[in-house]
mmCIF file of N, CA and C in Angstrom:
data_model
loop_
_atom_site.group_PDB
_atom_site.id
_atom_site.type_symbol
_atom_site.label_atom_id
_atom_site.label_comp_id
_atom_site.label_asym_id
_atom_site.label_seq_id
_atom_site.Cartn_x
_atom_site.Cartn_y
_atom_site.Cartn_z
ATOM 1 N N UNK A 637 0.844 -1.186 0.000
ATOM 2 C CA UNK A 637 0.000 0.000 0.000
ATOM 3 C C UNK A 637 0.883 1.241 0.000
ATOM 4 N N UNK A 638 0.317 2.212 -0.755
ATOM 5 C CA UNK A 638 1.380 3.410 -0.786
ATOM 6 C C UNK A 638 0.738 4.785 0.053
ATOM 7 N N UNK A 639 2.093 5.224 1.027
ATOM 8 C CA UNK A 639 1.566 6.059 1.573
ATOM 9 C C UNK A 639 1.618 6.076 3.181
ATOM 10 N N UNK A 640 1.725 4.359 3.302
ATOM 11 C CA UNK A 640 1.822 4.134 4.619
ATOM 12 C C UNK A 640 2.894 3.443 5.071
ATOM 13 N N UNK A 641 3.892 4.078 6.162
ATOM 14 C CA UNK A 641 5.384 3.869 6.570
ATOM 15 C C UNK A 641 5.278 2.626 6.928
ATOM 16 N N UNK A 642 6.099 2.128 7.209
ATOM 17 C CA UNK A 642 6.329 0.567 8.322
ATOM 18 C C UNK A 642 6.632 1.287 9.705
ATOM 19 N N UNK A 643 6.052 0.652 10.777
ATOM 20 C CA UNK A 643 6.302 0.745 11.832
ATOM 21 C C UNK A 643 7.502 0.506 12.541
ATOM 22 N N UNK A 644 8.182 1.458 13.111
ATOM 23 C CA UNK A 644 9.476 1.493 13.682
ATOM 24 C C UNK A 644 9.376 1.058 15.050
ATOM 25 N N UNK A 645 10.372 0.487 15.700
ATOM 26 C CA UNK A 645 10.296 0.051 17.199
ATOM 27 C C UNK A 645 11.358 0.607 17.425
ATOM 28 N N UNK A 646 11.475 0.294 18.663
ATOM 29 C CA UNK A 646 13.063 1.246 19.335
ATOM 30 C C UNK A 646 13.464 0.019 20.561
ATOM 31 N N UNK A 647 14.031 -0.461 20.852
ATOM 32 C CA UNK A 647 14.642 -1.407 22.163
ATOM 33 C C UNK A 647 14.752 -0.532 23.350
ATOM 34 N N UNK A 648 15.070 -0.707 24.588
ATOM 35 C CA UNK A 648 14.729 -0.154 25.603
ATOM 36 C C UNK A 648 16.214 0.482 26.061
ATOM 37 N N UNK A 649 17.346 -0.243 25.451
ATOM 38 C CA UNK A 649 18.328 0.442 25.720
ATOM 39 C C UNK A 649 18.912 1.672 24.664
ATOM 40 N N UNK A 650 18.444 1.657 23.914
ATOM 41 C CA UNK A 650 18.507 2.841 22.535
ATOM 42 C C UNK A 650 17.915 3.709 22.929
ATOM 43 N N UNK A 651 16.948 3.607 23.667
ATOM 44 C CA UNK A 651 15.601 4.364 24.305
ATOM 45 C C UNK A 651 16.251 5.397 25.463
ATOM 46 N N UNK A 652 16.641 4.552 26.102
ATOM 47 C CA UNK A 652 17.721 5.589 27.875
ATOM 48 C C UNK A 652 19.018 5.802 26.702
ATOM 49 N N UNK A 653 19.287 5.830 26.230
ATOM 50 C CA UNK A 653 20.643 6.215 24.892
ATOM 51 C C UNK A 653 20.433 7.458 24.527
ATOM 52 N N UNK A 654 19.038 8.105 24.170
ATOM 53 C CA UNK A 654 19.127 8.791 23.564
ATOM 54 C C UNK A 654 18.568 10.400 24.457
ATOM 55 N N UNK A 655 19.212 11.696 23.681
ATOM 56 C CA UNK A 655 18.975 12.591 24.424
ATOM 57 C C UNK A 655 18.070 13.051 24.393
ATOM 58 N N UNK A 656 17.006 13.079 25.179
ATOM 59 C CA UNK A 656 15.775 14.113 24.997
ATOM 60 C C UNK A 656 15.452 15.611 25.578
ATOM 61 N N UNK A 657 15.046 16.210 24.921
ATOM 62 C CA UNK A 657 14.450 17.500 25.361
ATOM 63 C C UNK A 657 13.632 17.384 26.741
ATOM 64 N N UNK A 658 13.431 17.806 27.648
ATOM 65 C CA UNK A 658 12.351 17.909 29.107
ATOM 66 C C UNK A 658 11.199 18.706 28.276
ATOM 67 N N UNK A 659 10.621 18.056 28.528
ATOM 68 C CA UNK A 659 8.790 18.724 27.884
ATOM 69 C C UNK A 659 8.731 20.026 28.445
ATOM 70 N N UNK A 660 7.901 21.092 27.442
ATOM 71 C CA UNK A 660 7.520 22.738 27.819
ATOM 72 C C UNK A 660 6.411 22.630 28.347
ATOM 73 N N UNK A 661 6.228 22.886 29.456
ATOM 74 C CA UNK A 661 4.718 23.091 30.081
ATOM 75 C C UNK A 661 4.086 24.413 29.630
ATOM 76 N N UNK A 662 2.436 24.730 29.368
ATOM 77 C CA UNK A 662 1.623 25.416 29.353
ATOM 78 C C UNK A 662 1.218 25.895 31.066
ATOM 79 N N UNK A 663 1.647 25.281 32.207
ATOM 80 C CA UNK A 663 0.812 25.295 33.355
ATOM 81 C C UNK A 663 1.912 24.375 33.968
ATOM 82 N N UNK A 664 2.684 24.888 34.805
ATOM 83 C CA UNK A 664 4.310 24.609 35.205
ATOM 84 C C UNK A 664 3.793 23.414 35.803
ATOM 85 N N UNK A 665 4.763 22.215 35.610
ATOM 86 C CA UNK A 665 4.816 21.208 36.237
ATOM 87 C C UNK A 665 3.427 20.054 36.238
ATOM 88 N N UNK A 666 2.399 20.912 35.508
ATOM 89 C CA UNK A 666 1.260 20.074 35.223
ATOM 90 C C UNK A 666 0.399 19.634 34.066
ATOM 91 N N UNK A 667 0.547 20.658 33.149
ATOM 92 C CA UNK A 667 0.128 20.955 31.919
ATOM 93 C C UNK A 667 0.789 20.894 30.949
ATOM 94 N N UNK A 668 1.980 19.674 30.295
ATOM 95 C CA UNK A 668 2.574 20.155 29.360
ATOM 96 C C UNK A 668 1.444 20.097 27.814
ATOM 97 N N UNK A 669 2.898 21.194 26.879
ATOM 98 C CA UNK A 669 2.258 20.805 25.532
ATOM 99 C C UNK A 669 2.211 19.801 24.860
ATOM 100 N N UNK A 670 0.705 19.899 24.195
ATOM 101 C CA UNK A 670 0.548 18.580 23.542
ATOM 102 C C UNK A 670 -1.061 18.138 23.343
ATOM 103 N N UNK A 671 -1.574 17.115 23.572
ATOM 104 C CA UNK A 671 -2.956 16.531 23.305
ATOM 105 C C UNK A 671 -3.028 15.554 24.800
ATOM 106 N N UNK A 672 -4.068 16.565 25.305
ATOM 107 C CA UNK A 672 -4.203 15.512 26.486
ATOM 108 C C UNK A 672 -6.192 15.188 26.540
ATOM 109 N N UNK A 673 -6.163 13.768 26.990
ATOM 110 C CA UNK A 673 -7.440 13.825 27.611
ATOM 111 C C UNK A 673 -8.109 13.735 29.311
ATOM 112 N N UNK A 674 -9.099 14.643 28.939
ATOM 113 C CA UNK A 674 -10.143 14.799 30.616
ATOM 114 C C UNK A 674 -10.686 14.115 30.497
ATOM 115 N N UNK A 675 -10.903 12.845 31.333
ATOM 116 C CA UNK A 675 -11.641 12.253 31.220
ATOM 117 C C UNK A 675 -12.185 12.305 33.154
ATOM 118 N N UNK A 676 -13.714 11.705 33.563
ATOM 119 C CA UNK A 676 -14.035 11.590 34.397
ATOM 120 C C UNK A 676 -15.808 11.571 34.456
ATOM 121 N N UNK A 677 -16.484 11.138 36.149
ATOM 122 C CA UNK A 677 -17.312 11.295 35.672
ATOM 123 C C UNK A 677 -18.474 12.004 35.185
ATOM 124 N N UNK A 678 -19.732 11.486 34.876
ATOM 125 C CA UNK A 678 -20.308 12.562 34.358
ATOM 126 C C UNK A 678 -20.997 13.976 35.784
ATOM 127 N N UNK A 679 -21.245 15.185 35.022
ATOM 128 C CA UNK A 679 -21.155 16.309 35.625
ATOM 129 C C UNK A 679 -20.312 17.139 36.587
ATOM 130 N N UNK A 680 -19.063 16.448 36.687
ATOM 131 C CA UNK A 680 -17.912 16.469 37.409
ATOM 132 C C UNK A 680 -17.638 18.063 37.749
ATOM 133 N N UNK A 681 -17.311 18.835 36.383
ATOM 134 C CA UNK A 681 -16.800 19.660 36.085
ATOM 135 C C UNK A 681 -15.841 19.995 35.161
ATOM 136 N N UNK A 682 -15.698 19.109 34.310
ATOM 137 C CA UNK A 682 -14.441 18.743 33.415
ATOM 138 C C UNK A 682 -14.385 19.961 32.555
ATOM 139 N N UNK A 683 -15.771 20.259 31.911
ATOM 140 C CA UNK A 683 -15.973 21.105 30.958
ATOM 141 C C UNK A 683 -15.327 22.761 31.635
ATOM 142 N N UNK A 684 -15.826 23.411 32.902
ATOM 143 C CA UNK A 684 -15.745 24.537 33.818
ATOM 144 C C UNK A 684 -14.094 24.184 33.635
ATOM 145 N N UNK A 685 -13.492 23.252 33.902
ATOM 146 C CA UNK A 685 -12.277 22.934 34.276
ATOM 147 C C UNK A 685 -11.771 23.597 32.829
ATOM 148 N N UNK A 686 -12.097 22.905 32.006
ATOM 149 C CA UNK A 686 -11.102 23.317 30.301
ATOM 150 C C UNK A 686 -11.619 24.684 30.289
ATOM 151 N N UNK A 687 -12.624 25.354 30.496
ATOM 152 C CA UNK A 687 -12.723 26.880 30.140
ATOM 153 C C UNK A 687 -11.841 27.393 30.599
ATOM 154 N N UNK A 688 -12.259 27.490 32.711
ATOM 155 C CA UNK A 688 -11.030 27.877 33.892
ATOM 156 C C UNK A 688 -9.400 28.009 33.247
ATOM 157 N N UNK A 689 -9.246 26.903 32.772
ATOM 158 C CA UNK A 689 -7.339 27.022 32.078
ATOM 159 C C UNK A 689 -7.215 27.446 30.855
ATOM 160 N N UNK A 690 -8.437 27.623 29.891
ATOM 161 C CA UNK A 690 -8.148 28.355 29.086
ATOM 162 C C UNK A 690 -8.300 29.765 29.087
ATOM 163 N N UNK A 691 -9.414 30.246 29.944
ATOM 164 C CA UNK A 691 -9.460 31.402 30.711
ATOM 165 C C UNK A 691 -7.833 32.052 31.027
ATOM 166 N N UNK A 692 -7.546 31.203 32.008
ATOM 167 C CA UNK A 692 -6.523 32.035 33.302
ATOM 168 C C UNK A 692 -5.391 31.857 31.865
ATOM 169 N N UNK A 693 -4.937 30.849 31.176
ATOM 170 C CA UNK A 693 -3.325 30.528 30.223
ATOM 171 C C UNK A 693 -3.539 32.073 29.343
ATOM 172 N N UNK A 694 -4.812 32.374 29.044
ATOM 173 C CA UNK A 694 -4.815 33.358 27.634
ATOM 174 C C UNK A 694 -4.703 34.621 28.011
ATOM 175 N N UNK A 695 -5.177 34.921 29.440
ATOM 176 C CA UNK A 695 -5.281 35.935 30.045
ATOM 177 C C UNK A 695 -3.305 36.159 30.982
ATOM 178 N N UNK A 696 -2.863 35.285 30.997
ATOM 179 C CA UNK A 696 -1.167 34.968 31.787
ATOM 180 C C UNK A 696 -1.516 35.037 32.802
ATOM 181 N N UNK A 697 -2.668 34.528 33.578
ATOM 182 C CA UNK A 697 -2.524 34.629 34.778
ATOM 183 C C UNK A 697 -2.685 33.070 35.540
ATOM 184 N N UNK A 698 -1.925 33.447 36.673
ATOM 185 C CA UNK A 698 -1.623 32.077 37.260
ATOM 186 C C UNK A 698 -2.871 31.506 37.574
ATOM 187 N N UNK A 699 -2.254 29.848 37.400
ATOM 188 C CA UNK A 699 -3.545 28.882 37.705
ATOM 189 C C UNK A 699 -2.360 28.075 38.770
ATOM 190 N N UNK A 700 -3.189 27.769 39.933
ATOM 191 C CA UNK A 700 -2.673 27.057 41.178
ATOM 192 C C UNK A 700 -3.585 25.905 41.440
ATOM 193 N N UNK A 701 -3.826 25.043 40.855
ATOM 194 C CA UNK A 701 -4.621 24.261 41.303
ATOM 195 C C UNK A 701 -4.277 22.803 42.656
ATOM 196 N N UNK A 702 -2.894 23.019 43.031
ATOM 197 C CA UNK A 702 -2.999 21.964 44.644
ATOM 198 C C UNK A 702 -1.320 22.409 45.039
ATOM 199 N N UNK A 703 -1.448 22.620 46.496
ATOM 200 C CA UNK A 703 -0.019 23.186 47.127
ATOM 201 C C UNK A 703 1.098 22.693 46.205
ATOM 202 N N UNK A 704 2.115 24.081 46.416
ATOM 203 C CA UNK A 704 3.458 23.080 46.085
ATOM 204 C C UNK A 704 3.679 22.342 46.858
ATOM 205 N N UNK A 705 3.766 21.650 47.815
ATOM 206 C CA UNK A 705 4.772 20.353 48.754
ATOM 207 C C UNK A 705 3.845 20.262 49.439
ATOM 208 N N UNK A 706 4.473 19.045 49.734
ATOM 209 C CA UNK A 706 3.521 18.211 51.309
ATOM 210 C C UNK A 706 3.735 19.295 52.375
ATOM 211 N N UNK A 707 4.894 19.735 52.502
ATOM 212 C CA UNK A 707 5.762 20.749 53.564
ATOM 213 C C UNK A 707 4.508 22.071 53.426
ATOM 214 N N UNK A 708 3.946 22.332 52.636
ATOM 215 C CA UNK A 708 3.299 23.743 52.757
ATOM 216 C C UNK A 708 1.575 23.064 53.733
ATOM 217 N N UNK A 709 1.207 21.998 52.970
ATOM 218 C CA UNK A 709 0.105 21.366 53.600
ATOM 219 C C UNK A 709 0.180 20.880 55.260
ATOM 220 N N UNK A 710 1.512 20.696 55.552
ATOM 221 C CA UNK A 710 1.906 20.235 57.002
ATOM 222 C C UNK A 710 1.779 21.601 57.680
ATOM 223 N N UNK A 711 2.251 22.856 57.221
ATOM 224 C CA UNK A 711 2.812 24.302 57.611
ATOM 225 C C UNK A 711 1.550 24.942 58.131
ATOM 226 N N UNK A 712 0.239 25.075 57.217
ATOM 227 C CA UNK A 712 -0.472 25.455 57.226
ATOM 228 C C UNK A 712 -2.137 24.952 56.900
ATOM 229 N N UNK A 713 -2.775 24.312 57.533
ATOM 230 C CA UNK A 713 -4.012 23.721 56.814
ATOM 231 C C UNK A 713 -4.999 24.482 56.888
ATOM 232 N N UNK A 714 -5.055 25.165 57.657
ATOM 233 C CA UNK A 714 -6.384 26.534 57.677
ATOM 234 C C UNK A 714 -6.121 26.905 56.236
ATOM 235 N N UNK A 715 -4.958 27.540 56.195
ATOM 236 C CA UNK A 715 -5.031 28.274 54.765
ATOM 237 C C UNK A 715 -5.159 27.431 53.462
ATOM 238 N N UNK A 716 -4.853 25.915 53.618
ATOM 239 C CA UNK A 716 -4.815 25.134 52.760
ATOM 240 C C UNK A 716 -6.526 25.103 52.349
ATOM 241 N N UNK A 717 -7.279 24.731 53.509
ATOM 242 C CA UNK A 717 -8.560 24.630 53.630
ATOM 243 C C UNK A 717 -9.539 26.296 52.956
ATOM 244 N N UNK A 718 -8.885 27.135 53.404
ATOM 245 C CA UNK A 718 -9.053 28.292 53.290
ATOM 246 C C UNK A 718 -9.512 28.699 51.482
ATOM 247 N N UNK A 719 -7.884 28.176 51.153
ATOM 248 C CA UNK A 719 -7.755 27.880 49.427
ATOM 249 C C UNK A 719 -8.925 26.635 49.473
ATOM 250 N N UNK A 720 -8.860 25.899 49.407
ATOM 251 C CA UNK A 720 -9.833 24.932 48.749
ATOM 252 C C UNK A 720 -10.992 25.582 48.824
ATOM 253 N N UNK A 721 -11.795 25.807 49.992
ATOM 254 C CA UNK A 721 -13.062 26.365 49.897
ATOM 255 C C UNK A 721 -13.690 27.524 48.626
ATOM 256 N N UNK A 722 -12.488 28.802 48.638
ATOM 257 C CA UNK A 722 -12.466 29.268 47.598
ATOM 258 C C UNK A 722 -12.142 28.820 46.167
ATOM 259 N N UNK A 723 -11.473 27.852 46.066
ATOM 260 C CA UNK A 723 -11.866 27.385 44.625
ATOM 261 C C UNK A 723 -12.688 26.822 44.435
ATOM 262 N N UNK A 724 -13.426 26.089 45.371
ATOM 263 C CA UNK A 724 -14.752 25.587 44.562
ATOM 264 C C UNK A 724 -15.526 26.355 45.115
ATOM 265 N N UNK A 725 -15.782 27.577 45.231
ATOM 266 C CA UNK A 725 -17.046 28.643 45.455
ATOM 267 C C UNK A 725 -16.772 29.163 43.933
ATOM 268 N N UNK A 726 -15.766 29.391 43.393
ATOM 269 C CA UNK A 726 -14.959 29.666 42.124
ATOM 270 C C UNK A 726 -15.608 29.220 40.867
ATOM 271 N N UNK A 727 -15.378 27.483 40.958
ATOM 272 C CA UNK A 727 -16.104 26.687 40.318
ATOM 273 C C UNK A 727 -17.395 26.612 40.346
ATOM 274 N N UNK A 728 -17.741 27.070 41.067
ATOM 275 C CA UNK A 728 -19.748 27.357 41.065
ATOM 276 C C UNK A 728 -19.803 28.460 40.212
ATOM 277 N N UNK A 729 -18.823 29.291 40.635
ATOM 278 C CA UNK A 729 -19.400 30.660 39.470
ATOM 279 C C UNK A 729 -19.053 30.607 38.384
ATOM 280 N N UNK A 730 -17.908 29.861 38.211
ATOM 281 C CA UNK A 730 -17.730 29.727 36.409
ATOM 282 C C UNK A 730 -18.988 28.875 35.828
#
């Protein structure tokens, strides 16, 4: 058939061999670029969720969606709690 490559494989040691680039995130440390899927169940919020990050990425403003470190959650849980409550009062209004 013309048009369609043969499938290439790679072995596992060619694989750690070779140099790769570290992926560019859209949303540091959580979001890289590329094609991802939401999946979950139904009425969740998935949809509010993809607006919310396309909202805050287009606009440059930060999206925080769970502490940096265990260490900040140990430090402080009022405020941890504090944050949570307000994001999903957040998520009601989007």
């Amino acid at each position: 058939m013309q048009g369609i490559k043969e499938l290439l494989g790679i072995d596992g040691k060619s694989l750690l061999a070779l140099e790769v680039e570290p992926p560019k995130f859209i949303v540091s440390r959580f979001l890289p670029i590329g094609l991802h899927i939401l999946s979950g169940s139904a009425k969740i919020g998935k949809s509010w969720l993809s607006l919310w990050l396309c909202q805050q990425i287009s606009h440059g403003e930060k999206v925080c969606l769970m502490p940096k470190s265990l260490h900040e959650v140990k430090q402080n849980k009022k405020r941890l709690m504090d944050r949570w409550i307000t994001s999903k009062q957040m998520a009601q209004v989007l």
